[in-house]
Amino acid sequence: MSGTRFTLEVQPRIPASLKRLEELASDLVYSWDRQVRRMFTRLDKDLWSTSGHNPKTFLRRVSQERLDAAADDRVFMEDFQRVLAAYDTYHKQSMHAGISEYIDAKEDLIAYFCAEFGFHESLPIYSGGLGILAGDHCKAASDLCIPFVAVGILYRQGYFNQTIDEHGNQISHYSPSSFHDLPVTQAVDENGKPLLIEVDFPGRKVYLHVWRA
């Protein structure tokens, strides 16, 4: 025996009729669409809270019994179909005519660079008000169907949680993020390998991976 320890995680099997929950969990639209988030809350309110309101983590931990019961619940399924219909309609929208006078959706692409983007607590890559503002800019651009790409940093450790000790000192608690638990997908090249970008720095090179939200 090598003494190596392995962690075994048993995940539920999502019923076919609820399969698109995975799609909703991987799309940042959930961060500003209450009706999408509400579907997860209805499955298990307590788990939604303890999973940090993170839909991808939630779907890994929700019980099989809860999923099966929801799939057999006529009211839940009717509401789920309404949420999906609204979600699909949202993604089929075209740019507003007033905006298309200034932006060509086929030729133009706006790049928005920022050190932090505050979309939702489940994507902890922000620290304060300016990050929230940047996130709101992205949400508004999405709502208006503007060709828009936000470029930032996917931090391994997001903004810390803090406590105050008995002497009044701030104690910082950093929690590393697992990218597989975030609503992001790693970009790959034509061979299916992770995309690698080389950036020249004084006296050295820095290599970057790309993740898409």
PDB file of C-alpha atoms in Angstrom:
ATOM      1  CA  MET A   1       0.000   0.000   0.000  1.00  0.00           C
ATOM      2  CA  SER A   2       1.400   3.387  -0.980  1.00  0.00           C
ATOM      3  CA  GLY A   3      -0.535   5.279   1.667  1.00  0.00           C
ATOM      4  CA  THR A   4      -1.983   7.594  -0.979  1.00  0.00           C
ATOM      5  CA  ARG A   5      -5.438   8.855  -0.129  1.00  0.00           C
ATOM      6  CA  PHE A   6      -8.092   9.351  -2.752  1.00  0.00           C
ATOM      7  CA  THR A   7     -11.343  11.273  -2.488  1.00  0.00           C
ATOM      8  CA  LEU A   8     -14.418   9.614  -3.934  1.00  0.00           C
ATOM      9  CA  GLU A   9     -17.336  11.875  -4.757  1.00  0.00           C
ATOM     10  CA  VAL A  10     -20.622  10.264  -5.708  1.00  0.00           C
ATOM     11  CA  GLN A  11     -22.593  12.613  -7.927  1.00  0.00           C
ATOM     12  CA  PRO A  12     -26.284  12.332  -8.756  1.00  0.00           C
ATOM     13  CA  ARG A  13     -27.548  11.400 -12.193  1.00  0.00           C
ATOM     14  CA  ILE A  14     -29.613  14.271 -13.516  1.00  0.00           C
ATOM     15  CA  PRO A  15     -32.876  13.059 -15.093  1.00  0.00           C
ATOM     16  CA  ALA A  16     -33.151  13.655 -18.841  1.00  0.00           C
ATOM     17  CA  SER A  17     -36.024  16.092 -18.368  1.00  0.00           C
ATOM     18  CA  LEU A  18     -33.821  18.238 -16.100  1.00  0.00           C
ATOM     19  CA  LYS A  19     -30.611  17.891 -18.097  1.00  0.00           C
ATOM     20  CA  ARG A  20     -30.578  21.552 -19.090  1.00  0.00           C
ATOM     21  CA  LEU A  21     -29.986  22.475 -15.462  1.00  0.00           C
ATOM     22  CA  GLU A  22     -26.325  21.854 -16.307  1.00  0.00           C
ATOM     23  CA  GLU A  23     -26.543  24.388 -19.131  1.00  0.00           C
ATOM     24  CA  LEU A  24     -28.093  26.973 -16.827  1.00  0.00           C
ATOM     25  CA  ALA A  25     -25.431  26.303 -14.189  1.00  0.00           C
ATOM     26  CA  SER A  26     -22.644  26.994 -16.698  1.00  0.00           C
ATOM     27  CA  ASP A  27     -24.070  30.242 -18.071  1.00  0.00           C
ATOM     28  CA  LEU A  28     -23.401  33.432 -16.126  1.00  0.00           C
ATOM     29  CA  VAL A  29     -26.892  34.600 -17.002  1.00  0.00           C
ATOM     30  CA  TYR A  30     -27.933  32.916 -13.752  1.00  0.00           C
ATOM     31  CA  SER A  31     -26.040  35.641 -11.893  1.00  0.00           C
ATOM     32  CA  TRP A  32     -28.600  38.261 -12.910  1.00  0.00           C
ATOM     33  CA  ASP A  33     -31.668  36.147 -13.672  1.00  0.00           C
ATOM     34  CA  ARG A  34     -33.585  35.449 -10.472  1.00  0.00           C
ATOM     35  CA  GLN A  35     -35.907  32.983 -12.143  1.00  0.00           C
ATOM     36  CA  VAL A  36     -32.973  30.781 -13.129  1.00  0.00           C
ATOM     37  CA  ARG A  37     -31.556  30.856  -9.594  1.00  0.00           C
ATOM     38  CA  ARG A  38     -34.999  30.133  -8.206  1.00  0.00           C
ATOM     39  CA  MET A  39     -35.058  26.713  -9.888  1.00  0.00           C
ATOM     40  CA  PHE A  40     -32.014  25.645  -7.885  1.00  0.00           C
ATOM     41  CA  THR A  41     -33.441  27.097  -4.685  1.00  0.00           C
ATOM     42  CA  ARG A  42     -36.638  25.109  -5.132  1.00  0.00           C
ATOM     43  CA  LEU A  43     -34.701  21.876  -5.462  1.00  0.00           C
ATOM     44  CA  ASP A  44     -32.994  22.316  -2.081  1.00  0.00           C
ATOM     45  CA  LYS A  45     -32.974  25.703  -0.366  1.00  0.00           C
ATOM     46  CA  ASP A  46     -30.562  24.705   2.394  1.00  0.00           C
ATOM     47  CA  LEU A  47     -28.068  23.135  -0.006  1.00  0.00           C
ATOM     48  CA  TRP A  48     -28.246  26.200  -2.251  1.00  0.00           C
ATOM     49  CA  SER A  49     -27.098  28.260   0.729  1.00  0.00           C
ATOM     50  CA  THR A  50     -24.356  25.898   1.929  1.00  0.00           C
ATOM     51  CA  SER A  51     -22.981  25.515  -1.606  1.00  0.00           C
ATOM     52  CA  GLY A  52     -22.347  29.265  -1.729  1.00  0.00           C
ATOM     53  CA  HIS A  53     -25.143  29.845  -4.266  1.00  0.00           C
ATOM     54  CA  ASN A  54     -22.907  28.108  -6.812  1.00  0.00           C
ATOM     55  CA  PRO A  55     -25.094  26.123  -9.249  1.00  0.00           C
ATOM     56  CA  LYS A  56     -22.290  23.856 -10.492  1.00  0.00           C
ATOM     57  CA  THR A  57     -21.338  22.854  -6.957  1.00  0.00           C
ATOM     58  CA  PHE A  58     -25.021  22.515  -6.124  1.00  0.00           C
ATOM     59  CA  LEU A  59     -25.666  20.033  -8.946  1.00  0.00           C
ATOM     60  CA  ARG A  60     -22.777  17.878  -7.767  1.00  0.00           C
ATOM     61  CA  ARG A  61     -24.184  17.686  -4.252  1.00  0.00           C
ATOM     62  CA  VAL A  62     -27.958  17.668  -4.614  1.00  0.00           C
ATOM     63  CA  SER A  63     -29.522  14.343  -3.713  1.00  0.00           C
ATOM     64  CA  GLN A  64     -30.816  11.934  -6.327  1.00  0.00           C
ATOM     65  CA  GLU A  65     -34.127  11.843  -4.477  1.00  0.00           C
ATOM     66  CA  ARG A  66     -34.589  15.608  -4.842  1.00  0.00           C
ATOM     67  CA  LEU A  67     -33.892  15.489  -8.576  1.00  0.00           C
ATOM     68  CA  ASP A  68     -36.181  12.529  -9.186  1.00  0.00           C
ATOM     69  CA  ALA A  69     -38.967  14.154  -7.179  1.00  0.00           C
ATOM     70  CA  ALA A  70     -38.630  17.404  -9.154  1.00  0.00           C
ATOM     71  CA  ALA A  71     -38.726  15.507 -12.457  1.00  0.00           C
ATOM     72  CA  ASP A  72     -42.048  13.955 -11.362  1.00  0.00           C
ATOM     73  CA  ASP A  73     -43.460  17.247 -10.064  1.00  0.00           C
ATOM     74  CA  ARG A  74     -45.799  18.692 -12.699  1.00  0.00           C
ATOM     75  CA  VAL A  75     -45.738  22.228 -11.255  1.00  0.00           C
ATOM     76  CA  PHE A  76     -41.945  22.277 -11.014  1.00  0.00           C
ATOM     77  CA  MET A  77     -41.550  21.016 -14.580  1.00  0.00           C
ATOM     78  CA  GLU A  78     -44.009  23.586 -15.942  1.00  0.00           C
ATOM     79  CA  ASP A  79     -42.068  26.362 -14.221  1.00  0.00           C
ATOM     80  CA  PHE A  80     -38.797  24.883 -15.473  1.00  0.00           C
ATOM     81  CA  GLN A  81     -40.060  24.923 -19.062  1.00  0.00           C
ATOM     82  CA  ARG A  82     -41.111  28.565 -18.683  1.00  0.00           C
ATOM     83  CA  VAL A  83     -37.644  29.466 -17.402  1.00  0.00           C
ATOM     84  CA  LEU A  84     -36.030  27.620 -20.323  1.00  0.00           C
ATOM     85  CA  ALA A  85     -38.313  29.366 -22.826  1.00  0.00           C
ATOM     86  CA  ALA A  86     -37.348  32.776 -21.420  1.00  0.00           C
ATOM     87  CA  TYR A  87     -33.676  31.752 -21.386  1.00  0.00           C
ATOM     88  CA  ASP A  88     -33.795  30.640 -25.038  1.00  0.00           C
ATOM     89  CA  THR A  89     -35.610  33.815 -26.065  1.00  0.00           C
ATOM     90  CA  TYR A  90     -32.938  35.880 -24.315  1.00  0.00           C
ATOM     91  CA  HIS A  91     -30.183  34.202 -26.338  1.00  0.00           C
ATOM     92  CA  LYS A  92     -32.029  34.694 -29.629  1.00  0.00           C
ATOM     93  CA  GLN A  93     -32.390  38.456 -29.241  1.00  0.00           C
ATOM     94  CA  SER A  94     -30.881  40.854 -31.745  1.00  0.00           C
ATOM     95  CA  MET A  95     -29.105  44.105 -31.068  1.00  0.00           C
ATOM     96  CA  HIS A  96     -31.407  47.081 -30.533  1.00  0.00           C
ATOM     97  CA  ALA A  97     -31.919  49.176 -33.658  1.00  0.00           C
ATOM     98  CA  GLY A  98     -30.722  52.320 -31.911  1.00  0.00           C
ATOM     99  CA  ILE A  99     -27.398  50.674 -31.088  1.00  0.00           C
ATOM    100  CA  SER A 100     -26.927  49.088 -34.509  1.00  0.00           C
ATOM    101  CA  GLU A 101     -26.630  52.602 -35.957  1.00  0.00           C
ATOM    102  CA  TYR A 102     -23.237  52.847 -34.254  1.00  0.00           C
ATOM    103  CA  ILE A 103     -22.069  49.241 -33.948  1.00  0.00           C
ATOM    104  CA  ASP A 104     -21.860  46.617 -36.680  1.00  0.00           C
ATOM    105  CA  ALA A 105     -22.577  43.290 -34.989  1.00  0.00           C
ATOM    106  CA  LYS A 106     -20.694  41.392 -37.713  1.00  0.00           C
ATOM    107  CA  GLU A 107     -17.624  43.618 -37.943  1.00  0.00           C
ATOM    108  CA  ASP A 108     -17.185  45.270 -34.546  1.00  0.00           C
ATOM    109  CA  LEU A 109     -16.077  43.744 -31.260  1.00  0.00           C
ATOM    110  CA  ILE A 110     -15.628  45.724 -28.055  1.00  0.00           C
ATOM    111  CA  ALA A 111     -12.847  44.588 -25.695  1.00  0.00           C
ATOM    112  CA  TYR A 112     -13.256  45.602 -22.057  1.00  0.00           C
ATOM    113  CA  PHE A 113     -10.209  45.083 -19.824  1.00  0.00           C
ATOM    114  CA  CYS A 114     -10.514  45.142 -16.050  1.00  0.00           C
ATOM    115  CA  ALA A 115      -8.649  43.611 -13.098  1.00  0.00           C
ATOM    116  CA  GLU A 116     -11.880  42.364 -11.508  1.00  0.00           C
ATOM    117  CA  PHE A 117     -15.442  41.585 -12.517  1.00  0.00           C
ATOM    118  CA  GLY A 118     -18.189  41.286  -9.920  1.00  0.00           C
ATOM    119  CA  PHE A 119     -20.917  39.103 -11.399  1.00  0.00           C
ATOM    120  CA  HIS A 120     -21.938  36.971  -8.446  1.00  0.00           C
ATOM    121  CA  GLU A 121     -20.542  35.543  -5.229  1.00  0.00           C
ATOM    122  CA  SER A 122     -20.080  32.159  -6.922  1.00  0.00           C
ATOM    123  CA  LEU A 123     -17.396  33.689  -9.175  1.00  0.00           C
ATOM    124  CA  PRO A 124     -15.089  35.254  -6.536  1.00  0.00           C
ATOM    125  CA  ILE A 125     -12.829  37.355  -8.759  1.00  0.00           C
ATOM    126  CA  TYR A 126     -13.767  40.778  -7.368  1.00  0.00           C
ATOM    127  CA  SER A 127     -13.231  42.727  -4.170  1.00  0.00           C
ATOM    128  CA  GLY A 128     -15.357  45.853  -4.176  1.00  0.00           C
ATOM    129  CA  GLY A 129     -17.560  48.414  -5.834  1.00  0.00           C
ATOM    130  CA  LEU A 130     -15.550  48.950  -9.012  1.00  0.00           C
ATOM    131  CA  GLY A 131     -15.595  45.219  -9.683  1.00  0.00           C
ATOM    132  CA  ILE A 132     -19.368  45.200  -9.274  1.00  0.00           C
ATOM    133  CA  LEU A 133     -19.606  48.133 -11.688  1.00  0.00           C
ATOM    134  CA  ALA A 134     -17.505  46.249 -14.250  1.00  0.00           C
ATOM    135  CA  GLY A 135     -19.749  43.217 -13.865  1.00  0.00           C
ATOM    136  CA  ASP A 136     -22.824  45.380 -14.385  1.00  0.00           C
ATOM    137  CA  HIS A 137     -21.306  46.776 -17.588  1.00  0.00           C
ATOM    138  CA  CYS A 138     -20.963  43.203 -18.866  1.00  0.00           C
ATOM    139  CA  LYS A 139     -24.525  42.308 -17.898  1.00  0.00           C
ATOM    140  CA  ALA A 140     -25.877  45.419 -19.621  1.00  0.00           C
ATOM    141  CA  ALA A 141     -23.860  44.670 -22.767  1.00  0.00           C
ATOM    142  CA  SER A 142     -25.310  41.155 -22.797  1.00  0.00           C
ATOM    143  CA  ASP A 143     -28.864  42.443 -22.355  1.00  0.00           C
ATOM    144  CA  LEU A 144     -28.336  44.837 -25.269  1.00  0.00           C
ATOM    145  CA  CYS A 145     -26.736  42.114 -27.455  1.00  0.00           C
ATOM    146  CA  ILE A 146     -23.620  44.229 -27.971  1.00  0.00           C
ATOM    147  CA  PRO A 147     -20.597  42.354 -29.420  1.00  0.00           C
ATOM    148  CA  PHE A 148     -18.506  42.594 -26.289  1.00  0.00           C
ATOM    149  CA  VAL A 149     -15.660  40.632 -24.696  1.00  0.00           C
ATOM    150  CA  ALA A 150     -14.514  41.246 -21.127  1.00  0.00           C
ATOM    151  CA  VAL A 151     -10.888  40.356 -20.397  1.00  0.00           C
ATOM    152  CA  GLY A 152      -9.673  39.936 -16.832  1.00  0.00           C
ATOM    153  CA  ILE A 153      -7.822  37.633 -14.449  1.00  0.00           C
ATOM    154  CA  LEU A 154      -9.199  34.337 -13.175  1.00  0.00           C
ATOM    155  CA  TYR A 155      -7.707  34.356  -9.711  1.00  0.00           C
ATOM    156  CA  ARG A 156      -6.802  31.101  -7.979  1.00  0.00           C
ATOM    157  CA  GLN A 157      -7.703  32.775  -4.724  1.00  0.00           C
ATOM    158  CA  GLY A 158     -10.496  35.274  -4.862  1.00  0.00           C
ATOM    159  CA  TYR A 159     -11.113  38.060  -2.415  1.00  0.00           C
ATOM    160  CA  PHE A 160     -10.671  36.881   1.155  1.00  0.00           C
ATOM    161  CA  ASN A 161     -13.263  36.484   3.870  1.00  0.00           C
ATOM    162  CA  GLN A 162     -12.402  38.367   7.013  1.00  0.00           C
ATOM    163  CA  THR A 163     -12.905  38.062  10.748  1.00  0.00           C
ATOM    164  CA  ILE A 164     -11.860  40.279  13.651  1.00  0.00           C
ATOM    165  CA  ASP A 165      -9.884  38.755  16.522  1.00  0.00           C
ATOM    166  CA  GLU A 166     -10.103  39.683  20.214  1.00  0.00           C
ATOM    167  CA  HIS A 167      -7.506  42.436  19.697  1.00  0.00           C
ATOM    168  CA  GLY A 168      -9.449  44.117  16.908  1.00  0.00           C
ATOM    169  CA  ASN A 169      -7.129  42.861  14.165  1.00  0.00           C
ATOM    170  CA  GLN A 170      -8.472  41.820  10.789  1.00  0.00           C
ATOM    171  CA  ILE A 171      -7.781  38.171  10.003  1.00  0.00           C
ATOM    172  CA  SER A 172      -7.864  37.218   6.329  1.00  0.00           C
ATOM    173  CA  HIS A 173      -9.109  33.807   5.204  1.00  0.00           C
ATOM    174  CA  TYR A 174      -8.337  32.841   1.604  1.00  0.00           C
ATOM    175  CA  SER A 175     -10.231  29.991  -0.052  1.00  0.00           C
ATOM    176  CA  PRO A 176      -8.683  28.586  -3.250  1.00  0.00           C
ATOM    177  CA  SER A 177     -11.116  28.243  -6.144  1.00  0.00           C
ATOM    178  CA  SER A 178     -11.449  25.120  -8.240  1.00  0.00           C
ATOM    179  CA  PHE A 179     -12.001  26.323 -11.788  1.00  0.00           C
ATOM    180  CA  HIS A 180     -14.096  23.224 -12.461  1.00  0.00           C
ATOM    181  CA  ASP A 181     -16.622  24.521  -9.922  1.00  0.00           C
ATOM    182  CA  LEU A 182     -16.907  27.886 -11.667  1.00  0.00           C
ATOM    183  CA  PRO A 183     -19.075  28.825 -14.679  1.00  0.00           C
ATOM    184  CA  VAL A 184     -16.015  28.829 -16.954  1.00  0.00           C
ATOM    185  CA  THR A 185     -14.642  26.560 -19.698  1.00  0.00           C
ATOM    186  CA  GLN A 186     -10.999  26.280 -20.680  1.00  0.00           C
ATOM    187  CA  ALA A 187     -10.274  27.395 -24.244  1.00  0.00           C
ATOM    188  CA  VAL A 188      -8.490  24.845 -26.446  1.00  0.00           C
ATOM    189  CA  ASP A 189      -6.632  25.005 -29.759  1.00  0.00           C
ATOM    190  CA  GLU A 190      -7.449  23.172 -32.998  1.00  0.00           C
ATOM    191  CA  ASN A 191      -5.871  20.011 -31.565  1.00  0.00           C
ATOM    192  CA  GLY A 192      -7.991  20.080 -28.443  1.00  0.00           C
ATOM    193  CA  LYS A 193      -5.085  21.104 -26.214  1.00  0.00           C
ATOM    194  CA  PRO A 194      -5.381  23.976 -23.698  1.00  0.00           C
ATOM    195  CA  LEU A 195      -4.710  27.273 -25.445  1.00  0.00           C
ATOM    196  CA  LEU A 196      -1.397  28.766 -24.324  1.00  0.00           C
ATOM    197  CA  ILE A 197      -0.487  32.421 -24.862  1.00  0.00           C
ATOM    198  CA  GLU A 198       3.070  33.698 -24.528  1.00  0.00           C
ATOM    199  CA  VAL A 199       3.617  37.216 -23.188  1.00  0.00           C
ATOM    200  CA  ASP A 200       7.019  38.932 -23.121  1.00  0.00           C
ATOM    201  CA  PHE A 201       8.005  40.465 -19.777  1.00  0.00           C
ATOM    202  CA  PRO A 202      11.324  42.170 -18.948  1.00  0.00           C
ATOM    203  CA  GLY A 203      13.835  39.345 -18.701  1.00  0.00           C
ATOM    204  CA  ARG A 204      11.286  36.556 -18.867  1.00  0.00           C
ATOM    205  CA  LYS A 205       8.229  35.156 -20.553  1.00  0.00           C
ATOM    206  CA  VAL A 206       4.845  34.594 -18.977  1.00  0.00           C
ATOM    207  CA  TYR A 207       2.463  31.926 -20.239  1.00  0.00           C
ATOM    208  CA  LEU A 208      -1.291  32.232 -19.922  1.00  0.00           C
ATOM    209  CA  HIS A 209      -4.186  29.828 -20.203  1.00  0.00           C
ATOM    210  CA  VAL A 210      -7.546  31.139 -21.362  1.00  0.00           C
ATOM    211  CA  TRP A 211     -10.872  30.415 -19.681  1.00  0.00           C
ATOM    212  CA  ARG A 212     -14.233  31.505 -21.058  1.00  0.00           C
ATOM    213  CA  ALA A 213     -17.266  32.423 -18.987  1.00  0.00           C
TER     214      ALA A 213
END
